[in-house]
Amino acid sequence: MSSNPLQGAQFVLAAHRISQLPADQGAEVAFAGRSNAGKSSALNALTGHRGLARTSKTPGRTQQMVAFSLPPLPPVAGETPFDARLIDLPGYGYAKVPEDLRAHWKTEIDAYLHQRRSLRGVVLIADIRHPLKEFDRMMLDFCFATALPCHLLLTKADKLSRSQAMQTVAAMRRQFVNEGRQATVQGFSSSAPTGVDEARARVLELLRQPRAG
């Protein structure tokens, strides 16, 4: 068995509406983040598949919900096998995306988060060098309000010194504690690589979470 349980992820489909996604059964983890935060690179690093999610020097290319199937997860005693997926949500906040498309994705993402019963958690991607943006805050607020687990990946950690990155992660953890949020956070770099094994382990934990609510 591969030492990377996410290896073998395969593209299934790209959906313009949530009704086009795979059957709402099993478990899935959604990846969300602004268009320039490194979401595609993170997905590629976690799955060990360099070409799985499209990467580009031009942000905003993910303009559909993209579903990736996962191979059977490592067996756990007493666990019934289930279908597992990763869902790449459209990159948010890129100015060149037409306003009507941005409005469409705001509606679809909101519907996805509220209605998708197989959703077990969100991996939120944000650049470690910058404060959290409005979209990041909105996603954290939603997860907190609905008891949906959220794991914050602070990407591009290789752009800071090790001590700077550790201080930023520690400050974010303190902030979550002060705000009463249950979200977890880590530093991450797809190119270094840094934090990849930790992030994979968290994705597996999320997939095995019982459905919130």
PDB file of C-alpha atoms in Angstrom:
ATOM      1  CA  MET A   1       0.000   0.000   0.000  1.00  0.00           C
ATOM      2  CA  SER A   2       1.283   3.490  -0.805  1.00  0.00           C
ATOM      3  CA  SER A   3       2.706   5.518   2.065  1.00  0.00           C
ATOM      4  CA  ASN A   4       0.575   8.362   0.694  1.00  0.00           C
ATOM      5  CA  PRO A   5      -3.086   7.394   1.173  1.00  0.00           C
ATOM      6  CA  LEU A   6      -4.179  10.209  -1.150  1.00  0.00           C
ATOM      7  CA  GLN A   7      -2.019   8.974  -4.016  1.00  0.00           C
ATOM      8  CA  GLY A   8      -4.116   7.630  -6.841  1.00  0.00           C
ATOM      9  CA  ALA A   9      -6.581  10.511  -6.770  1.00  0.00           C
ATOM     10  CA  GLN A  10      -8.272  10.833 -10.145  1.00  0.00           C
ATOM     11  CA  PHE A  11     -10.224  13.569 -11.895  1.00  0.00           C
ATOM     12  CA  VAL A  12     -13.925  12.689 -12.060  1.00  0.00           C
ATOM     13  CA  LEU A  13     -15.698  15.766 -13.400  1.00  0.00           C
ATOM     14  CA  ALA A  14     -15.988  19.533 -13.321  1.00  0.00           C
ATOM     15  CA  ALA A  15     -19.382  20.869 -12.303  1.00  0.00           C
ATOM     16  CA  HIS A  16     -20.962  24.251 -12.948  1.00  0.00           C
ATOM     17  CA  ARG A  17     -23.738  23.508 -10.432  1.00  0.00           C
ATOM     18  CA  ILE A  18     -23.873  21.351  -7.326  1.00  0.00           C
ATOM     19  CA  SER A  19     -26.529  19.187  -8.976  1.00  0.00           C
ATOM     20  CA  GLN A  20     -23.827  18.009 -11.406  1.00  0.00           C
ATOM     21  CA  LEU A  21     -21.484  16.718  -8.683  1.00  0.00           C
ATOM     22  CA  PRO A  22     -21.090  12.978  -7.971  1.00  0.00           C
ATOM     23  CA  ALA A  23     -23.818  11.282  -5.933  1.00  0.00           C
ATOM     24  CA  ASP A  24     -24.050  12.789  -2.442  1.00  0.00           C
ATOM     25  CA  GLN A  25     -22.803   9.739  -0.568  1.00  0.00           C
ATOM     26  CA  GLY A  26     -19.614   8.656   1.164  1.00  0.00           C
ATOM     27  CA  ALA A  27     -17.362  11.472   2.372  1.00  0.00           C
ATOM     28  CA  GLU A  28     -15.582  14.404   0.807  1.00  0.00           C
ATOM     29  CA  VAL A  29     -13.321  17.257   1.854  1.00  0.00           C
ATOM     30  CA  ALA A  30     -13.564  20.604   0.063  1.00  0.00           C
ATOM     31  CA  PHE A  31     -10.590  22.830  -0.719  1.00  0.00           C
ATOM     32  CA  ALA A  32     -11.365  26.549  -0.713  1.00  0.00           C
ATOM     33  CA  GLY A  33      -9.307  29.694  -1.026  1.00  0.00           C
ATOM     34  CA  ARG A  34      -8.558  32.813  -2.959  1.00  0.00           C
ATOM     35  CA  SER A  35      -7.339  32.422  -6.511  1.00  0.00           C
ATOM     36  CA  ASN A  36      -3.701  33.258  -5.796  1.00  0.00           C
ATOM     37  CA  ALA A  37      -3.244  31.355  -2.525  1.00  0.00           C
ATOM     38  CA  GLY A  38      -1.739  28.183  -4.000  1.00  0.00           C
ATOM     39  CA  LYS A  39      -4.745  25.864  -3.795  1.00  0.00           C
ATOM     40  CA  SER A  40      -3.953  23.833  -6.914  1.00  0.00           C
ATOM     41  CA  SER A  41      -0.318  23.403  -5.895  1.00  0.00           C
ATOM     42  CA  ALA A  42      -1.434  22.213  -2.449  1.00  0.00           C
ATOM     43  CA  LEU A  43      -3.775  19.624  -3.961  1.00  0.00           C
ATOM     44  CA  ASN A  44      -1.023  18.365  -6.235  1.00  0.00           C
ATOM     45  CA  ALA A  45       1.437  18.080  -3.358  1.00  0.00           C
ATOM     46  CA  LEU A  46      -1.016  16.273  -1.085  1.00  0.00           C
ATOM     47  CA  THR A  47      -1.967  13.716  -3.724  1.00  0.00           C
ATOM     48  CA  GLY A  48       1.551  13.310  -5.081  1.00  0.00           C
ATOM     49  CA  HIS A  49       0.188  14.017  -8.566  1.00  0.00           C
ATOM     50  CA  ARG A  50       1.856  17.069 -10.078  1.00  0.00           C
ATOM     51  CA  GLY A  51      -0.733  17.484 -12.815  1.00  0.00           C
ATOM     52  CA  LEU A  52      -3.923  16.643 -10.913  1.00  0.00           C
ATOM     53  CA  ALA A  53      -5.126  20.202 -10.319  1.00  0.00           C
ATOM     54  CA  ARG A  54      -4.267  22.854 -12.853  1.00  0.00           C
ATOM     55  CA  THR A  55      -1.679  25.410 -11.812  1.00  0.00           C
ATOM     56  CA  SER A  56      -1.018  28.637 -13.610  1.00  0.00           C
ATOM     57  CA  LYS A  57       0.818  31.913 -13.209  1.00  0.00           C
ATOM     58  CA  THR A  58      -2.548  33.450 -14.009  1.00  0.00           C
ATOM     59  CA  PRO A  59      -4.812  33.042 -10.951  1.00  0.00           C
ATOM     60  CA  GLY A  60      -8.487  32.242 -11.268  1.00  0.00           C
ATOM     61  CA  ARG A  61      -8.387  29.305 -13.667  1.00  0.00           C
ATOM     62  CA  THR A  62     -10.468  27.041 -11.408  1.00  0.00           C
ATOM     63  CA  GLN A  63     -13.921  28.316 -12.354  1.00  0.00           C
ATOM     64  CA  GLN A  64     -15.857  25.114 -11.702  1.00  0.00           C
ATOM     65  CA  MET A  65     -16.236  22.696  -8.815  1.00  0.00           C
ATOM     66  CA  VAL A  66     -13.808  19.890  -9.610  1.00  0.00           C
ATOM     67  CA  ALA A  67     -14.289  16.424  -8.094  1.00  0.00           C
ATOM     68  CA  PHE A  68     -11.427  13.987  -7.577  1.00  0.00           C
ATOM     69  CA  SER A  69     -12.034  10.401  -6.469  1.00  0.00           C
ATOM     70  CA  LEU A  70      -9.691   8.805  -3.945  1.00  0.00           C
ATOM     71  CA  PRO A  71      -8.564   5.173  -3.799  1.00  0.00           C
ATOM     72  CA  PRO A  72      -9.852   3.053  -0.894  1.00  0.00           C
ATOM     73  CA  LEU A  73      -8.541   4.533   2.342  1.00  0.00           C
ATOM     74  CA  PRO A  74      -6.275   2.510   4.657  1.00  0.00           C
ATOM     75  CA  PRO A  75      -8.583   0.143   6.583  1.00  0.00           C
ATOM     76  CA  VAL A  76      -9.560   0.951  10.149  1.00  0.00           C
ATOM     77  CA  ALA A  77     -10.972  -1.720  12.445  1.00  0.00           C
ATOM     78  CA  GLY A  78     -14.767  -1.664  12.469  1.00  0.00           C
ATOM     79  CA  GLU A  79     -15.024   0.899   9.668  1.00  0.00           C
ATOM     80  CA  THR A  80     -17.358   0.266   6.767  1.00  0.00           C
ATOM     81  CA  PRO A  81     -15.655   1.105   3.440  1.00  0.00           C
ATOM     82  CA  PHE A  82     -16.950   4.289   1.830  1.00  0.00           C
ATOM     83  CA  ASP A  83     -16.407   6.389  -1.271  1.00  0.00           C
ATOM     84  CA  ALA A  84     -14.040   9.309  -0.630  1.00  0.00           C
ATOM     85  CA  ARG A  85     -13.502  12.446  -2.709  1.00  0.00           C
ATOM     86  CA  LEU A  86     -11.744  15.779  -2.751  1.00  0.00           C
ATOM     87  CA  ILE A  87     -13.651  18.778  -4.117  1.00  0.00           C
ATOM     88  CA  ASP A  88     -11.741  21.762  -5.480  1.00  0.00           C
ATOM     89  CA  LEU A  89     -14.001  24.799  -5.130  1.00  0.00           C
ATOM     90  CA  PRO A  90     -13.618  27.739  -7.532  1.00  0.00           C
ATOM     91  CA  GLY A  91     -10.849  30.170  -6.667  1.00  0.00           C
ATOM     92  CA  TYR A  92     -12.408  33.272  -5.192  1.00  0.00           C
ATOM     93  CA  GLY A  93     -11.527  36.940  -5.398  1.00  0.00           C
ATOM     94  CA  TYR A  94      -9.831  37.221  -8.778  1.00  0.00           C
ATOM     95  CA  ALA A  95     -10.821  40.557 -10.267  1.00  0.00           C
ATOM     96  CA  LYS A  96     -10.834  39.459 -13.920  1.00  0.00           C
ATOM     97  CA  VAL A  97     -13.602  36.919 -13.342  1.00  0.00           C
ATOM     98  CA  PRO A  98     -16.812  38.515 -14.704  1.00  0.00           C
ATOM     99  CA  GLU A  99     -19.203  39.818 -12.062  1.00  0.00           C
ATOM    100  CA  ASP A 100     -22.046  37.530 -13.116  1.00  0.00           C
ATOM    101  CA  LEU A 101     -19.770  34.492 -12.772  1.00  0.00           C
ATOM    102  CA  ARG A 102     -18.590  35.645  -9.360  1.00  0.00           C
ATOM    103  CA  ALA A 103     -22.216  36.022  -8.281  1.00  0.00           C
ATOM    104  CA  HIS A 104     -22.996  32.533  -9.613  1.00  0.00           C
ATOM    105  CA  TRP A 105     -20.147  30.961  -7.649  1.00  0.00           C
ATOM    106  CA  LYS A 106     -21.071  32.799  -4.473  1.00  0.00           C
ATOM    107  CA  THR A 107     -24.531  31.251  -4.748  1.00  0.00           C
ATOM    108  CA  GLU A 108     -23.262  27.783  -5.675  1.00  0.00           C
ATOM    109  CA  ILE A 109     -20.584  27.639  -2.973  1.00  0.00           C
ATOM    110  CA  ASP A 110     -23.108  28.739  -0.379  1.00  0.00           C
ATOM    111  CA  ALA A 111     -25.538  26.049  -1.545  1.00  0.00           C
ATOM    112  CA  TYR A 112     -22.780  23.434  -1.598  1.00  0.00           C
ATOM    113  CA  LEU A 113     -21.701  24.171   1.971  1.00  0.00           C
ATOM    114  CA  HIS A 114     -25.275  24.142   3.278  1.00  0.00           C
ATOM    115  CA  GLN A 115     -26.703  21.198   1.332  1.00  0.00           C
ATOM    116  CA  ARG A 116     -23.942  18.682   0.648  1.00  0.00           C
ATOM    117  CA  ARG A 117     -24.454  15.850   3.148  1.00  0.00           C
ATOM    118  CA  SER A 118     -21.207  14.039   2.273  1.00  0.00           C
ATOM    119  CA  LEU A 119     -19.113  17.122   3.110  1.00  0.00           C
ATOM    120  CA  ARG A 120     -16.990  16.354   6.174  1.00  0.00           C
ATOM    121  CA  GLY A 121     -14.725  19.361   6.362  1.00  0.00           C
ATOM    122  CA  VAL A 122     -13.018  22.236   4.599  1.00  0.00           C
ATOM    123  CA  VAL A 123      -9.331  22.814   3.930  1.00  0.00           C
ATOM    124  CA  LEU A 124      -8.977  26.588   3.659  1.00  0.00           C
ATOM    125  CA  ILE A 125      -5.943  27.831   1.726  1.00  0.00           C
ATOM    126  CA  ALA A 126      -4.414  31.222   2.566  1.00  0.00           C
ATOM    127  CA  ASP A 127      -1.044  32.855   1.905  1.00  0.00           C
ATOM    128  CA  ILE A 128       0.987  32.929   5.137  1.00  0.00           C
ATOM    129  CA  ARG A 129       2.506  36.304   4.181  1.00  0.00           C
ATOM    130  CA  HIS A 130      -0.783  38.200   4.295  1.00  0.00           C
ATOM    131  CA  PRO A 131      -3.615  38.718   6.802  1.00  0.00           C
ATOM    132  CA  LEU A 132      -6.742  36.669   6.220  1.00  0.00           C
ATOM    133  CA  LYS A 133      -9.056  38.209   3.636  1.00  0.00           C
ATOM    134  CA  GLU A 134     -12.815  38.747   3.789  1.00  0.00           C
ATOM    135  CA  PHE A 135     -13.528  35.453   1.989  1.00  0.00           C
ATOM    136  CA  ASP A 136     -11.296  33.558   4.422  1.00  0.00           C
ATOM    137  CA  ARG A 137     -13.132  35.093   7.372  1.00  0.00           C
ATOM    138  CA  MET A 138     -16.506  34.282   5.834  1.00  0.00           C
ATOM    139  CA  MET A 139     -15.496  30.640   5.369  1.00  0.00           C
ATOM    140  CA  LEU A 140     -14.221  30.375   8.950  1.00  0.00           C
ATOM    141  CA  ASP A 141     -17.413  31.994  10.245  1.00  0.00           C
ATOM    142  CA  PHE A 142     -19.555  29.555   8.281  1.00  0.00           C
ATOM    143  CA  CYS A 143     -17.619  26.527   9.509  1.00  0.00           C
ATOM    144  CA  PHE A 144     -17.788  27.750  13.093  1.00  0.00           C
ATOM    145  CA  ALA A 145     -21.534  28.478  12.891  1.00  0.00           C
ATOM    146  CA  THR A 146     -22.328  25.041  11.419  1.00  0.00           C
ATOM    147  CA  ALA A 147     -19.768  22.997  13.416  1.00  0.00           C
ATOM    148  CA  LEU A 148     -18.071  22.022  10.144  1.00  0.00           C
ATOM    149  CA  PRO A 149     -14.395  21.178  10.771  1.00  0.00           C
ATOM    150  CA  CYS A 150     -11.940  23.492   9.063  1.00  0.00           C
ATOM    151  CA  HIS A 151      -8.181  23.131   8.611  1.00  0.00           C
ATOM    152  CA  LEU A 152      -6.312  26.277   7.605  1.00  0.00           C
ATOM    153  CA  LEU A 153      -3.274  25.737   5.388  1.00  0.00           C
ATOM    154  CA  LEU A 154      -1.023  28.791   5.493  1.00  0.00           C
ATOM    155  CA  THR A 155       0.764  28.269   2.195  1.00  0.00           C
ATOM    156  CA  LYS A 156       4.036  29.591   0.788  1.00  0.00           C
ATOM    157  CA  ALA A 157       5.738  29.132   4.145  1.00  0.00           C
ATOM    158  CA  ASP A 158       9.040  28.817   2.297  1.00  0.00           C
ATOM    159  CA  LYS A 159       8.799  32.548   1.517  1.00  0.00           C
ATOM    160  CA  LEU A 160       9.352  33.313   5.226  1.00  0.00           C
ATOM    161  CA  SER A 161      12.133  32.299   7.560  1.00  0.00           C
ATOM    162  CA  ARG A 162      11.397  29.234   9.692  1.00  0.00           C
ATOM    163  CA  SER A 163      11.001  31.379  12.806  1.00  0.00           C
ATOM    164  CA  GLN A 164       8.695  33.854  11.039  1.00  0.00           C
ATOM    165  CA  ALA A 165       6.497  31.035   9.755  1.00  0.00           C
ATOM    166  CA  MET A 166       6.300  29.403  13.202  1.00  0.00           C
ATOM    167  CA  GLN A 167       5.401  32.739  14.822  1.00  0.00           C
ATOM    168  CA  THR A 168       2.654  33.378  12.262  1.00  0.00           C
ATOM    169  CA  VAL A 169       1.121  29.925  12.800  1.00  0.00           C
ATOM    170  CA  ALA A 170       1.325  30.315  16.584  1.00  0.00           C
ATOM    171  CA  ALA A 171      -0.344  33.725  16.409  1.00  0.00           C
ATOM    172  CA  MET A 172      -3.173  32.310  14.295  1.00  0.00           C
ATOM    173  CA  ARG A 173      -3.690  29.447  16.757  1.00  0.00           C
ATOM    174  CA  ARG A 174      -3.891  31.925  19.636  1.00  0.00           C
ATOM    175  CA  GLN A 175      -6.389  33.991  17.674  1.00  0.00           C
ATOM    176  CA  PHE A 176      -8.576  30.923  17.063  1.00  0.00           C
ATOM    177  CA  VAL A 177      -8.500  30.085  20.782  1.00  0.00           C
ATOM    178  CA  ASN A 178      -9.426  33.667  21.718  1.00  0.00           C
ATOM    179  CA  GLU A 179     -12.289  33.650  19.210  1.00  0.00           C
ATOM    180  CA  GLY A 180     -13.514  30.233  20.347  1.00  0.00           C
ATOM    181  CA  ARG A 181     -12.968  28.660  16.934  1.00  0.00           C
ATOM    182  CA  GLN A 182     -12.319  24.935  16.619  1.00  0.00           C
ATOM    183  CA  ALA A 183     -10.341  25.307  13.383  1.00  0.00           C
ATOM    184  CA  THR A 184      -6.834  23.872  13.135  1.00  0.00           C
ATOM    185  CA  VAL A 185      -3.931  25.600  11.379  1.00  0.00           C
ATOM    186  CA  GLN A 186      -0.490  24.775  10.052  1.00  0.00           C
ATOM    187  CA  GLY A 187       2.266  26.175   7.886  1.00  0.00           C
ATOM    188  CA  PHE A 188       2.605  24.633   4.440  1.00  0.00           C
ATOM    189  CA  SER A 189       4.723  24.805   1.328  1.00  0.00           C
ATOM    190  CA  SER A 190       4.160  22.679  -1.744  1.00  0.00           C
ATOM    191  CA  SER A 191       7.577  23.502  -3.171  1.00  0.00           C
ATOM    192  CA  ALA A 192       9.825  23.095  -0.092  1.00  0.00           C
ATOM    193  CA  PRO A 193       7.956  20.796   0.798  1.00  0.00           C
ATOM    194  CA  THR A 194       6.814  21.715   4.309  1.00  0.00           C
ATOM    195  CA  GLY A 195       3.891  20.323   6.280  1.00  0.00           C
ATOM    196  CA  VAL A 196       2.712  17.950   3.556  1.00  0.00           C
ATOM    197  CA  ASP A 197       2.518  14.832   5.754  1.00  0.00           C
ATOM    198  CA  GLU A 198       0.713  16.775   8.487  1.00  0.00           C
ATOM    199  CA  ALA A 199      -1.828  18.104   6.003  1.00  0.00           C
ATOM    200  CA  ARG A 200      -2.439  14.644   4.505  1.00  0.00           C
ATOM    201  CA  ALA A 201      -3.083  13.240   7.974  1.00  0.00           C
ATOM    202  CA  ARG A 202      -5.576  16.017   8.674  1.00  0.00           C
ATOM    203  CA  VAL A 203      -7.420  15.387   5.388  1.00  0.00           C
ATOM    204  CA  LEU A 204      -7.764  11.706   6.354  1.00  0.00           C
ATOM    205  CA  GLU A 205      -9.090  12.710   9.773  1.00  0.00           C
ATOM    206  CA  LEU A 206     -11.647  14.980   8.145  1.00  0.00           C
ATOM    207  CA  LEU A 207     -12.820  12.269   5.735  1.00  0.00           C
ATOM    208  CA  ARG A 208     -13.458   9.993   8.708  1.00  0.00           C
ATOM    209  CA  GLN A 209     -15.323  12.664  10.683  1.00  0.00           C
ATOM    210  CA  PRO A 210     -19.023  12.044  11.322  1.00  0.00           C
ATOM    211  CA  ARG A 211     -21.279  14.452   9.490  1.00  0.00           C
ATOM    212  CA  ALA A 212     -21.645  17.741  11.399  1.00  0.00           C
ATOM    213  CA  GLY A 213     -25.173  18.418  12.622  1.00  0.00           C
TER     214      GLY A 213
END
